[in-house]
Short mmCIF file of C-alpha atoms in Angstrom, two decimals:
data_model
loop_
_atom_site.label_atom_id
_atom_site.label_comp_id
_atom_site.label_asym_id
_atom_site.label_seq_id
_atom_site.Cartn_x
_atom_site.Cartn_y
_atom_site.Cartn_z
CA MET A 275 -37.52 -0.97 14.84
CA GLN A 276 -36.72 -0.54 11.14
CA THR A 277 -37.64 2.78 9.59
CA THR A 278 -39.03 2.06 6.10
CA ASP A 279 -38.76 5.52 4.57
CA HIS A 280 -34.98 5.82 4.92
CA LYS A 281 -34.57 6.70 1.22
CA GLN A 282 -37.05 9.56 1.54
CA LEU A 283 -35.24 10.84 4.63
CA TRP A 284 -31.93 10.76 2.80
CA GLU A 285 -33.45 12.68 -0.12
CA GLN A 286 -34.52 15.39 2.35
CA CYS A 287 -31.01 15.42 3.75
CA ARG A 288 -29.45 15.67 0.29
CA GLN A 289 -31.78 18.50 -0.66
CA PHE A 290 -30.70 20.46 2.42
CA ILE A 291 -27.05 19.82 1.53
CA ALA A 292 -27.60 20.91 -2.10
CA ASP A 293 -29.29 24.13 -0.97
CA ASN A 294 -26.31 25.00 1.23
CA LEU A 295 -23.45 24.19 -1.12
CA SER A 296 -21.77 26.95 -3.07
CA SER A 297 -22.07 25.19 -6.45
CA PRO A 298 -24.10 22.40 -8.10
CA GLN A 299 -20.82 20.84 -9.24
CA GLN A 300 -19.82 20.16 -5.66
CA PHE A 301 -23.10 18.40 -4.96
CA ALA A 302 -22.87 16.36 -8.16
CA ALA A 303 -19.31 15.31 -7.39
CA TRP A 304 -19.59 14.39 -3.71
CA PHE A 305 -23.23 13.81 -2.73
CA GLU A 306 -25.14 12.70 -5.82
CA PRO A 307 -23.51 9.20 -5.83
CA ILE A 308 -24.28 8.50 -2.13
CA GLN A 309 -27.16 6.12 -1.39
CA SER A 310 -29.03 5.37 1.82
CA LEU A 311 -28.92 1.71 2.87
CA LYS A 312 -30.98 1.90 6.07
CA PHE A 313 -31.86 3.98 9.10
CA ASP A 314 -32.45 2.04 12.32
CA VAL A 315 -33.93 3.37 15.56
CA THR A 316 -33.88 1.23 18.71
CA GLU A 317 -34.24 1.83 22.45
CA ARG A 318 -31.38 1.18 24.82
CA ASP A 319 -31.06 1.27 28.59
CA VAL A 320 -28.36 3.54 30.00
CA LEU A 321 -27.26 3.78 33.60
CA GLU A 322 -26.74 7.21 35.13
CA THR A 323 -25.81 8.36 38.60
CA VAL A 324 -28.12 10.90 40.24
CA ASP A 325 -27.03 12.12 43.69
CA GLY A 326 -24.93 9.01 44.08
CA THR A 327 -27.79 6.64 43.16
CA PRO A 328 -27.71 4.57 39.92
CA VAL A 329 -30.74 5.39 37.76
CA SER A 330 -31.73 3.53 34.59
CA ARG A 331 -33.41 5.29 31.69
CA LYS A 332 -34.13 4.55 28.05
CA ILE A 333 -32.65 6.47 25.11
CA GLU A 334 -33.11 6.20 21.37
CA HIS A 335 -30.17 4.70 19.50
CA LYS A 336 -30.06 5.70 15.83
CA GLU A 337 -27.88 4.25 13.08
CA LEU A 338 -27.66 5.71 9.57
CA TRP A 339 -25.98 3.53 6.90
CA LEU A 340 -24.76 5.16 3.69
CA LEU A 341 -23.35 3.46 0.60
CA LEU A 342 -20.35 5.28 -0.92
CA PRO A 343 -18.56 4.65 -4.23
CA SER A 344 -15.15 4.32 -2.54
CA GLN A 345 -13.13 4.90 0.60
CA PHE A 346 -12.05 8.25 -0.84
CA TYR A 347 -15.61 9.57 -0.48
CA GLN A 348 -15.54 8.86 3.26
CA GLU A 349 -12.27 10.76 3.62
CA ARG A 350 -13.66 13.66 1.62
CA LEU A 351 -16.89 13.91 3.63
CA GLU A 352 -15.08 13.82 6.95
CA THR A 353 -12.39 16.35 6.04
CA THR A 354 -14.23 18.84 3.83
CA TYR A 355 -17.93 18.72 4.73
CA PRO A 356 -18.20 17.69 8.40
CA SER A 357 -20.13 20.76 9.56
CA LEU A 358 -22.58 20.64 6.67
CA MET A 359 -23.18 16.91 7.21
CA ASP A 360 -23.64 17.54 10.93
CA VAL A 361 -26.32 20.18 10.44
CA ALA A 362 -28.10 18.30 7.65
CA ILE A 363 -28.32 14.98 9.48
CA LYS A 364 -29.37 16.56 12.76
CA LYS A 365 -32.10 18.50 10.96
CA VAL A 366 -33.54 15.39 9.26
CA TYR A 367 -32.73 12.52 11.61
CA GLY A 368 -32.36 14.22 14.99
CA ASP A 369 -29.59 13.99 17.58
CA ASN A 370 -27.30 11.10 18.53
CA VAL A 371 -27.06 9.45 15.13
CA VAL A 372 -24.26 6.94 14.68
CA LEU A 373 -23.12 7.14 11.08
CA TYR A 374 -21.84 4.08 9.19
CA PHE A 375 -20.32 3.92 5.71
CA LYS A 376 -20.16 1.00 3.32
CA TYR A 377 -17.92 1.02 0.23
CA PRO A 378 -16.02 -1.46 -1.97
CA LEU A 379 -12.28 -1.82 -1.38
CA VAL A 380 -11.90 -2.73 -5.06
CA ASN A 381 -13.76 -0.54 -7.51
CA GLY A 382 -16.83 -2.25 -8.95
CA GLN A 383 -16.46 -5.42 -6.91
CA ALA A 384 -19.34 -5.68 -4.45
CA ASP A 385 -17.82 -8.69 -2.72
CA SER A 386 -14.93 -6.49 -1.57
CA SER A 387 -17.24 -4.15 0.37
CA VAL A 388 -16.47 -3.18 3.96
CA SER A 389 -18.57 -1.37 6.56
CA VAL A 390 -16.98 1.15 8.91
CA ARG A 391 -18.20 3.57 11.52
CA SER A 392 -17.56 7.21 10.79
CA SER A 393 -13.96 7.89 11.76
CA ASP A 394 -14.46 11.58 12.50
CA GLN A 395 -12.74 11.82 15.88
CA SER A 396 -14.56 14.97 16.92
CA SER A 397 -17.96 13.33 16.38
CA ALA A 398 -18.90 16.39 14.34
CA ILE A 399 -20.66 14.36 11.69
CA ALA A 400 -24.28 13.91 12.65
CA GLY A 401 -23.45 14.38 16.29
CA SER A 402 -22.57 10.70 16.13
CA VAL A 403 -21.67 9.01 19.36
CA LYS A 404 -18.52 7.29 18.14
CA ALA A 405 -17.15 4.34 20.04
CA ALA A 406 -15.52 5.92 23.06
CA PRO A 407 -11.87 5.18 23.80
CA ALA A 408 -11.53 2.12 25.98
CA ASN A 409 -12.48 3.34 29.44
CA PRO A 410 -9.86 2.46 32.07
CA PHE A 411 -12.20 3.40 34.93
CA VAL A 412 -14.92 0.77 34.46
CA ASP A 413 -15.03 -2.99 34.16
CA GLN A 414 -15.76 -3.94 30.56
CA GLN A 415 -17.02 -7.23 29.23
CA PRO A 416 -14.79 -8.75 26.51
CA LYS A 417 -17.39 -8.31 23.77
CA ALA A 418 -17.72 -4.60 24.65
CA PHE A 419 -13.98 -3.98 24.53
CA ASP A 420 -13.05 -1.47 21.83
CA SER A 421 -9.51 -1.93 20.52
CA GLN A 422 -9.58 1.49 18.80
CA LEU A 423 -8.06 -0.01 15.65
CA ASN A 424 -8.77 1.47 12.22
CA PRO A 425 -9.69 -1.38 9.82
CA ARG A 426 -8.06 0.48 6.94
CA TYR A 427 -4.64 0.13 8.58
CA ASN A 428 -3.99 -3.51 7.69
CA PHE A 429 -1.04 -5.33 6.14
CA GLU A 430 -2.90 -5.82 2.87
CA ASN A 431 -3.02 -2.03 2.38
CA TYR A 432 0.59 -1.50 3.49
CA CYS A 433 3.15 -0.93 0.73
CA SER A 434 6.64 -2.30 1.34
CA GLY A 435 9.97 -0.99 0.14
CA ASN A 436 13.60 -0.64 1.17
CA SER A 437 12.69 2.07 3.67
CA ASN A 438 10.33 -0.11 5.73
CA CYS A 439 10.98 -3.78 4.89
CA ILE A 440 12.77 -4.61 8.16
CA ALA A 441 10.06 -3.00 10.29
CA ARG A 442 7.33 -4.76 8.34
CA THR A 443 9.05 -8.16 8.64
CA ILE A 444 9.31 -7.83 12.41
CA ALA A 445 5.75 -6.52 12.70
CA GLU A 446 4.32 -9.43 10.71
CA SER A 447 6.35 -11.88 12.79
CA ILE A 448 4.70 -10.52 15.94
CA ALA A 449 1.25 -10.44 14.36
CA ASN A 450 1.42 -14.01 13.09
CA ASP A 451 2.77 -15.47 16.33
CA PRO A 452 1.94 -13.28 19.37
CA SER A 453 3.25 -15.98 21.72
CA ASN A 454 6.80 -15.40 20.45
CA LYS A 455 8.14 -12.51 22.51
CA THR A 456 11.53 -12.18 20.76
CA PHE A 457 10.58 -8.66 19.71
CA ASN A 458 9.06 -7.36 22.93
CA PRO A 459 8.80 -4.45 23.00
CA LEU A 460 8.78 -3.44 19.34
CA PHE A 461 9.86 0.19 19.02
CA VAL A 462 9.12 1.72 15.60
CA PHE A 463 10.54 5.16 14.85
CA GLY A 464 10.83 7.57 11.95
CA PRO A 465 9.72 11.01 10.73
CA THR A 466 6.09 11.95 10.40
CA GLY A 467 4.04 10.53 7.56
CA VAL A 468 6.14 7.43 6.78
CA GLY A 469 3.56 4.85 7.89
CA LYS A 470 4.29 4.16 11.57
CA THR A 471 0.65 4.34 12.68
CA HIS A 472 -0.46 2.14 9.80
CA LEU A 473 2.16 -0.51 10.58
CA ILE A 474 1.61 -0.78 14.32
CA GLN A 475 -2.18 -0.90 13.91
CA ALA A 476 -1.79 -3.60 11.27
CA VAL A 477 -0.19 -5.80 13.94
CA GLY A 478 -3.20 -5.36 16.19
CA ILE A 479 -5.67 -6.04 13.38
CA ARG A 480 -3.88 -9.26 12.36
CA ILE A 481 -3.82 -10.46 15.99
CA LYS A 482 -7.56 -9.79 16.29
CA GLU A 483 -8.19 -11.67 13.05
CA HIS A 484 -6.48 -14.74 14.49
CA ASN A 485 -8.01 -14.34 17.95
CA PRO A 486 -11.07 -12.05 18.17
CA GLN A 487 -11.11 -12.36 21.98
CA ALA A 488 -7.57 -10.97 22.34
CA ARG A 489 -7.50 -7.70 24.30
CA VAL A 490 -5.60 -5.51 21.88
CA LEU A 491 -5.56 -1.78 22.56
CA TYR A 492 -4.28 1.08 20.40
CA VAL A 493 -3.95 4.49 22.07
CA THR A 494 -1.94 7.60 21.42
CA ALA A 495 0.43 8.76 24.12
CA ARG A 496 -1.67 11.91 24.51
CA LEU A 497 -4.80 9.88 25.16
CA PHE A 498 -2.90 7.76 27.68
CA GLN A 499 -1.78 10.98 29.38
CA SER A 500 -5.31 12.42 29.50
CA GLN A 501 -6.72 9.15 30.87
CA TYR A 502 -4.07 9.10 33.56
CA THR A 503 -4.79 12.72 34.49
CA ALA A 504 -8.53 12.04 34.74
CA ALA A 505 -7.99 8.89 36.81
CA ASN A 506 -5.64 10.72 39.17
CA HIS A 507 -8.12 13.57 39.57
CA LYS A 508 -10.95 11.16 40.40
CA GLY A 509 -8.86 9.01 42.73
CA GLN A 510 -9.16 5.99 40.42
CA ILE A 511 -5.51 5.20 39.76
CA ASN A 512 -5.95 1.59 40.87
CA ASN A 513 -8.70 1.09 38.27
CA PHE A 514 -6.46 2.69 35.68
CA PHE A 515 -3.63 0.25 36.51
CA HIS A 516 -5.93 -2.76 36.52
CA PHE A 517 -7.35 -1.89 33.12
CA TYR A 518 -4.01 -1.47 31.39
CA GLN A 519 -2.52 -4.53 33.08
CA SER A 520 -5.35 -6.60 31.56
CA ILE A 521 -4.27 -5.82 28.00
CA ASP A 522 -2.77 -8.63 25.88
CA THR A 523 -1.19 -6.35 23.25
CA LEU A 524 -0.67 -2.68 24.09
CA ILE A 525 0.06 -0.33 21.17
CA ILE A 526 1.03 3.24 22.04
CA ASP A 527 1.53 5.74 19.22
CA ASP A 528 3.74 8.86 19.40
CA VAL A 529 5.29 7.90 22.73
CA GLN A 530 7.58 10.94 22.45
CA ASP A 531 4.58 12.99 23.63
CA LEU A 532 5.20 11.69 27.17
CA ALA A 533 8.45 13.68 27.31
CA GLY A 534 8.63 15.99 30.29
CA LYS A 535 5.75 14.27 32.10
CA PRO A 536 7.48 12.41 34.95
CA GLU A 537 4.31 11.28 36.76
CA THR A 538 2.80 9.74 33.64
CA GLN A 539 6.17 8.19 32.76
CA ASN A 540 6.38 6.65 36.20
CA THR A 541 2.91 5.15 35.79
CA PHE A 542 3.73 3.84 32.34
CA PHE A 543 6.99 2.39 33.67
CA HIS A 544 5.10 0.20 36.15
CA ILE A 545 2.48 -0.80 33.57
CA PHE A 546 5.26 -1.65 31.12
CA ASN A 547 7.03 -3.82 33.70
CA GLN A 548 3.85 -5.66 34.63
CA LEU A 549 2.92 -6.38 31.02
CA HIS A 550 6.43 -7.45 30.07
CA GLN A 551 6.77 -9.77 33.06
CA ASN A 552 3.49 -11.43 32.08
CA ASN A 553 4.58 -11.93 28.45
CA ARG A 554 2.17 -9.35 27.06
CA GLN A 555 3.23 -7.69 23.81
CA ILE A 556 4.11 -3.97 23.84
CA ILE A 557 4.42 -1.94 20.62
CA LEU A 558 5.54 1.68 20.61
CA SER A 559 6.09 4.33 17.95
CA SER A 560 8.07 7.55 18.08
CA ASP A 561 9.45 10.21 15.77
CA CYS A 562 13.01 9.40 16.88
CA ALA A 563 15.09 6.51 18.19
CA PRO A 564 15.21 5.82 21.97
CA SER A 565 18.83 7.02 22.07
CA GLU A 566 17.72 10.44 20.75
CA MET A 567 14.74 11.00 23.06
CA ASP A 568 14.98 13.83 25.57
CA GLY A 569 12.82 14.42 28.62
CA PHE A 570 12.55 10.74 29.59
CA GLU A 571 13.75 8.87 32.65
CA ALA A 572 16.76 6.66 31.92
CA ARG A 573 15.07 3.56 33.33
CA LEU A 574 12.14 3.97 30.92
CA LEU A 575 14.41 4.55 27.92
CA SER A 576 16.35 1.42 28.81
CA ARG A 577 13.13 -0.59 28.57
CA PHE A 578 12.35 0.87 25.16
CA LYS A 579 15.60 -0.79 24.02
CA TRP A 580 14.86 -4.23 25.47
CA GLY A 581 13.29 -5.72 22.36
CA ALA A 582 13.66 -4.60 18.74
CA SER A 583 13.95 -1.09 17.32
CA ALA A 584 13.01 -0.65 13.66
CA GLU A 585 13.35 2.54 11.65
CA LEU A 586 10.98 3.76 8.96
CA SER A 587 12.79 6.22 6.72
CA LYS A 588 11.47 8.45 3.97
CA PRO A 589 10.09 6.37 1.09
CA ASP A 590 12.36 5.77 -1.89
CA ILE A 591 11.02 6.40 -5.36
CA GLU A 592 9.96 2.79 -5.97
CA LEU A 593 7.90 2.77 -2.77
CA ARG A 594 6.41 6.14 -3.70
CA ARG A 595 5.23 4.65 -6.98
CA LYS A 596 3.69 1.67 -5.15
CA VAL A 597 1.85 3.96 -2.72
CA LEU A 598 0.38 6.04 -5.53
CA ILE A 599 -0.80 2.96 -7.43
CA LYS A 600 -2.28 1.39 -4.28
CA LYS A 601 -4.07 4.60 -3.28
CA ALA A 602 -5.49 4.97 -6.77
CA GLN A 603 -6.76 1.38 -6.74
CA GLN A 604 -8.44 1.90 -3.37
CA ASP A 605 -10.22 4.97 -4.71
CA GLY A 606 -11.21 3.24 -7.94
CA LEU A 607 -8.95 5.42 -10.09
CA GLU A 608 -6.60 4.91 -12.98
CA LEU A 609 -3.68 7.33 -12.75
CA PRO A 610 -1.73 7.81 -15.98
CA GLU A 611 1.88 6.62 -15.78
CA ASP A 612 3.27 10.10 -16.45
CA VAL A 613 1.23 11.48 -13.53
CA ILE A 614 2.46 8.71 -11.21
CA GLU A 615 6.03 9.39 -12.28
CA TYR A 616 5.73 13.16 -11.85
CA VAL A 617 4.18 12.91 -8.37
CA ALA A 618 6.67 10.24 -7.27
CA GLN A 619 9.60 12.37 -8.42
CA ASN A 620 8.42 15.53 -6.65
CA VAL A 621 6.60 14.39 -3.49
CA THR A 622 9.46 12.78 -1.60
CA ASP A 623 9.06 13.37 2.12
CA SER A 624 6.23 11.13 3.27
CA ILE A 625 3.56 8.61 2.35
CA ARG A 626 0.95 10.88 3.88
CA GLU A 627 1.86 13.64 1.42
CA LEU A 628 1.56 11.21 -1.50
CA GLU A 629 -1.91 10.10 -0.43
CA GLY A 630 -2.93 13.72 0.08
CA VAL A 631 -1.88 14.60 -3.45
CA VAL A 632 -4.05 11.78 -4.86
CA VAL A 633 -7.01 13.10 -2.85
CA SER A 634 -6.39 16.61 -4.21
CA LEU A 635 -6.09 15.32 -7.78
CA VAL A 636 -9.43 13.53 -7.54
CA ALA A 637 -11.09 16.57 -6.00
CA HIS A 638 -9.79 18.93 -8.69
CA ALA A 639 -10.77 16.53 -11.47
CA ALA A 640 -14.28 16.13 -10.03
CA VAL A 641 -14.91 19.84 -9.53
CA LEU A 642 -13.43 20.81 -12.92
CA ASN A 643 -15.09 17.81 -14.61
CA CYS A 644 -11.88 16.79 -16.35
CA ASP A 645 -9.51 13.84 -16.55
CA ILE A 646 -6.44 13.53 -14.34
CA THR A 647 -3.54 14.58 -16.52
CA LEU A 648 -0.01 15.84 -16.10
CA ASP A 649 -1.20 19.40 -16.70
CA LEU A 650 -3.63 19.02 -13.80
CA ALA A 651 -1.02 17.35 -11.59
CA ARG A 652 1.59 20.10 -11.85
CA PRO A 653 -0.34 22.88 -10.02
CA VAL A 654 -1.82 20.39 -7.53
CA VAL A 655 1.64 19.14 -6.58
CA ALA A 656 2.98 22.70 -6.48
CA ASN A 657 0.25 23.68 -4.02
CA ALA A 658 0.72 20.58 -1.88
CA ILE A 659 4.48 20.76 -1.44
CA ARG A 660 7.33 23.15 -1.82
CA ILE A 661 8.96 22.02 -5.06
CA ARG A 662 12.70 22.55 -5.26
CA ARG A 663 13.35 25.93 -6.82
CA SER A 664 16.99 25.42 -7.76
CA GLN A 665 17.13 24.77 -11.51
CA VAL A 666 18.59 21.46 -12.61
CA ASN A 667 21.13 22.07 -15.38
CA PHE A 668 23.12 19.97 -17.83
CA GLU A 669 26.28 20.05 -15.72
CA MET A 670 24.42 18.71 -12.70
CA VAL A 671 23.14 15.80 -14.78
CA THR A 672 26.56 14.89 -16.21
CA GLN A 673 28.21 15.07 -12.78
CA ALA A 674 25.53 12.91 -11.19
CA VAL A 675 25.73 10.26 -13.94
CA ALA A 676 29.53 10.20 -13.84
CA ALA A 677 29.56 9.90 -10.04
CA TYR A 678 27.03 7.05 -10.09
CA PHE A 679 29.07 5.02 -12.59
CA ASN A 680 32.40 6.05 -11.02
CA LEU A 681 33.59 7.77 -14.19
CA ASP A 682 35.44 10.98 -14.91
CA SER A 683 32.77 13.30 -16.30
CA ASP A 684 35.13 14.33 -19.12
CA VAL A 685 34.97 10.87 -20.72
CA LEU A 686 31.27 11.41 -21.46
CA PHE A 687 32.28 14.03 -24.02
CA THR A 688 34.83 11.85 -25.81
CA LYS A 689 34.32 9.70 -28.92
CA THR A 690 34.92 6.39 -27.11
CA ARG A 691 32.27 3.71 -27.64
CA LYS A 692 33.09 1.54 -24.65
CA ARG A 693 29.85 -0.01 -23.44
CA GLU A 694 29.90 1.42 -19.91
CA ILE A 695 30.65 4.94 -21.18
CA SER A 696 28.18 4.72 -24.07
CA ASP A 697 25.39 3.64 -21.68
CA ALA A 698 26.21 6.45 -19.27
CA ARG A 699 26.19 8.95 -22.13
CA GLN A 700 22.74 7.79 -23.25
CA ILE A 701 21.44 8.25 -19.71
CA VAL A 702 22.84 11.80 -19.73
CA MET A 703 20.92 12.50 -22.95
CA TYR A 704 17.71 11.04 -21.56
CA LEU A 705 17.91 12.96 -18.25
CA ALA A 706 18.96 16.20 -19.93
CA LYS A 707 15.78 16.00 -22.00
CA LYS A 708 13.57 14.94 -19.10
CA LEU A 709 14.91 16.99 -16.18
CA VAL A 710 16.51 20.01 -17.84
CA GLY A 711 14.08 20.30 -20.74
CA MET A 712 16.85 20.79 -23.29
CA SER A 713 16.16 20.40 -26.97
CA LEU A 714 17.59 17.35 -28.72
CA LYS A 715 19.77 19.57 -30.88
CA LYS A 716 21.25 21.36 -27.88
CA ILE A 717 21.96 18.06 -26.11
CA GLY A 718 23.75 16.80 -29.22
CA THR A 719 25.79 19.99 -29.44
CA LYS A 720 26.88 19.67 -25.79
CA LEU A 721 28.04 16.08 -26.26
CA GLY A 722 29.35 16.39 -29.78
CA ARG A 723 26.69 14.06 -31.17
CA THR A 724 24.16 14.35 -33.99
CA HIS A 725 20.46 15.06 -33.53
CA ALA A 726 19.66 11.52 -34.71
CA THR A 727 22.02 10.00 -32.13
CA VAL A 728 20.26 11.83 -29.32
CA ILE A 729 16.84 10.70 -30.60
CA TYR A 730 18.05 7.08 -30.69
CA ALA A 731 19.55 7.32 -27.17
CA CYS A 732 16.41 8.78 -25.58
CA ARG A 733 14.15 6.29 -27.34
CA ASN A 734 16.42 3.39 -26.33
CA ILE A 735 16.30 4.38 -22.65
CA GLU A 736 12.52 4.90 -22.71
CA GLU A 737 11.92 1.47 -24.27
CA ARG A 738 14.25 -0.31 -21.85
CA LEU A 739 12.94 1.30 -18.65
CA PRO A 740 9.74 -0.80 -18.27
CA ILE A 741 11.64 -4.11 -18.65
CA ASP A 742 15.16 -3.40 -17.38
CA LYS A 743 14.99 -3.21 -13.56
CA GLU A 744 18.71 -2.51 -13.23
CA LEU A 745 18.52 0.46 -15.60
CA ARG A 746 15.45 1.81 -13.83
CA ALA A 747 17.15 1.50 -10.44
CA SER A 748 20.20 3.35 -11.78
CA ILE A 749 18.15 6.23 -13.19
CA ASP A 750 16.10 6.45 -9.99
CA ALA A 751 19.27 6.67 -7.92
CA ILE A 752 20.77 9.32 -10.19
CA GLN A 753 17.60 11.42 -10.05
CA GLU A 754 17.52 11.09 -6.27
CA SER A 755 21.10 12.34 -6.05
CA ILE A 756 20.30 15.32 -8.27
CA GLY A 757 17.31 16.17 -6.10
CA LYS A 758 19.28 16.26 -2.83
#
């Protein structure tokens, strides 16, 4: 049955939210733009067991659909306001509401809209009964099978760079041709926040796009462990085995979490063997390479090495720029170039940190009702990460430039106009101004050059950077070396 007054219900919900927020600015920024699309209530039959006897009863199934301006709004609601949303929706709509969001992937383009179920794993929002993890203890029909894949983690949203290009190439090869088992298993490893979860889920999503009936399952190692424990406690290990052996592509995230759990490892060992022998694809992720994993049986580690191992390292500066631009596009933002450059230079450890900084920038700009500028970015970045406290000085710049071009640093101070030395000297001037904050006059004094020469050098580098890839790569590498 379709409820016709869904807009009125949402207005009641918004009024409750407004009354319980600390400031009108918060409501205007995060809830005013949200619209109600529909609120559906239907009856469904559920089967329960009472004293060992199956009993059927009817329950109300409720779905609330909200239209958001962008994906960023969903992230904000689910991380900052889950409790408030929970109370407000329960008060207006009742219990057991499944919450759906719709938003455009490209700002202002309605044809790019996607619909997703609330991804709040704790089901805090609206008490929503989120799709349960695939149940290994019951027989499921193919159409009811939940792969547990996040639609946002696709190849189209994945930024490539030197730090992940090999892993992405292998992953796409598997996704585009699942029948080719050259890379089985695929073992992806690297530090936290570099995009492992995104990449391995992208494989599953691409496989499902090509074959919707494929039984693709994504689970974390901790979920696998808890399912095994529950099955063992209930005496349903055989059902557990049968379920996992029916999977076409098994994706297990953070497999290092099985360390020190010999019984679960033994179970996974047999499931791994069965899947591999039947040409089923296995994809694993870990925070370290198989050779560095402790607390695992040797026979299981040997199987991790059977296929292909691909490392994801910390993103280089070019990839960091790409991630910031992509994240801004997804959220319908335009980040100034100087802000992108500042964040990319200072947030170096992980992609997750970069995305978090963009979220923080948007939040600060919305609450303060101001544009995103470099002045806004500096304190946001400082709060998000621990910026290097050691002061970069002129000597550090000259040594880094000389080392990169394989020159004696003393030649930078000479009068020679050889092209390779002249170019290196101009880079020193540019970086001394940018990184050290020296005045043009002081830079000229250090290098024995006039004020006008320093102006020309800095302007020359700035004008060449957008069009000279080789120069940009050199300056990026020099800045990276100074930051180590």
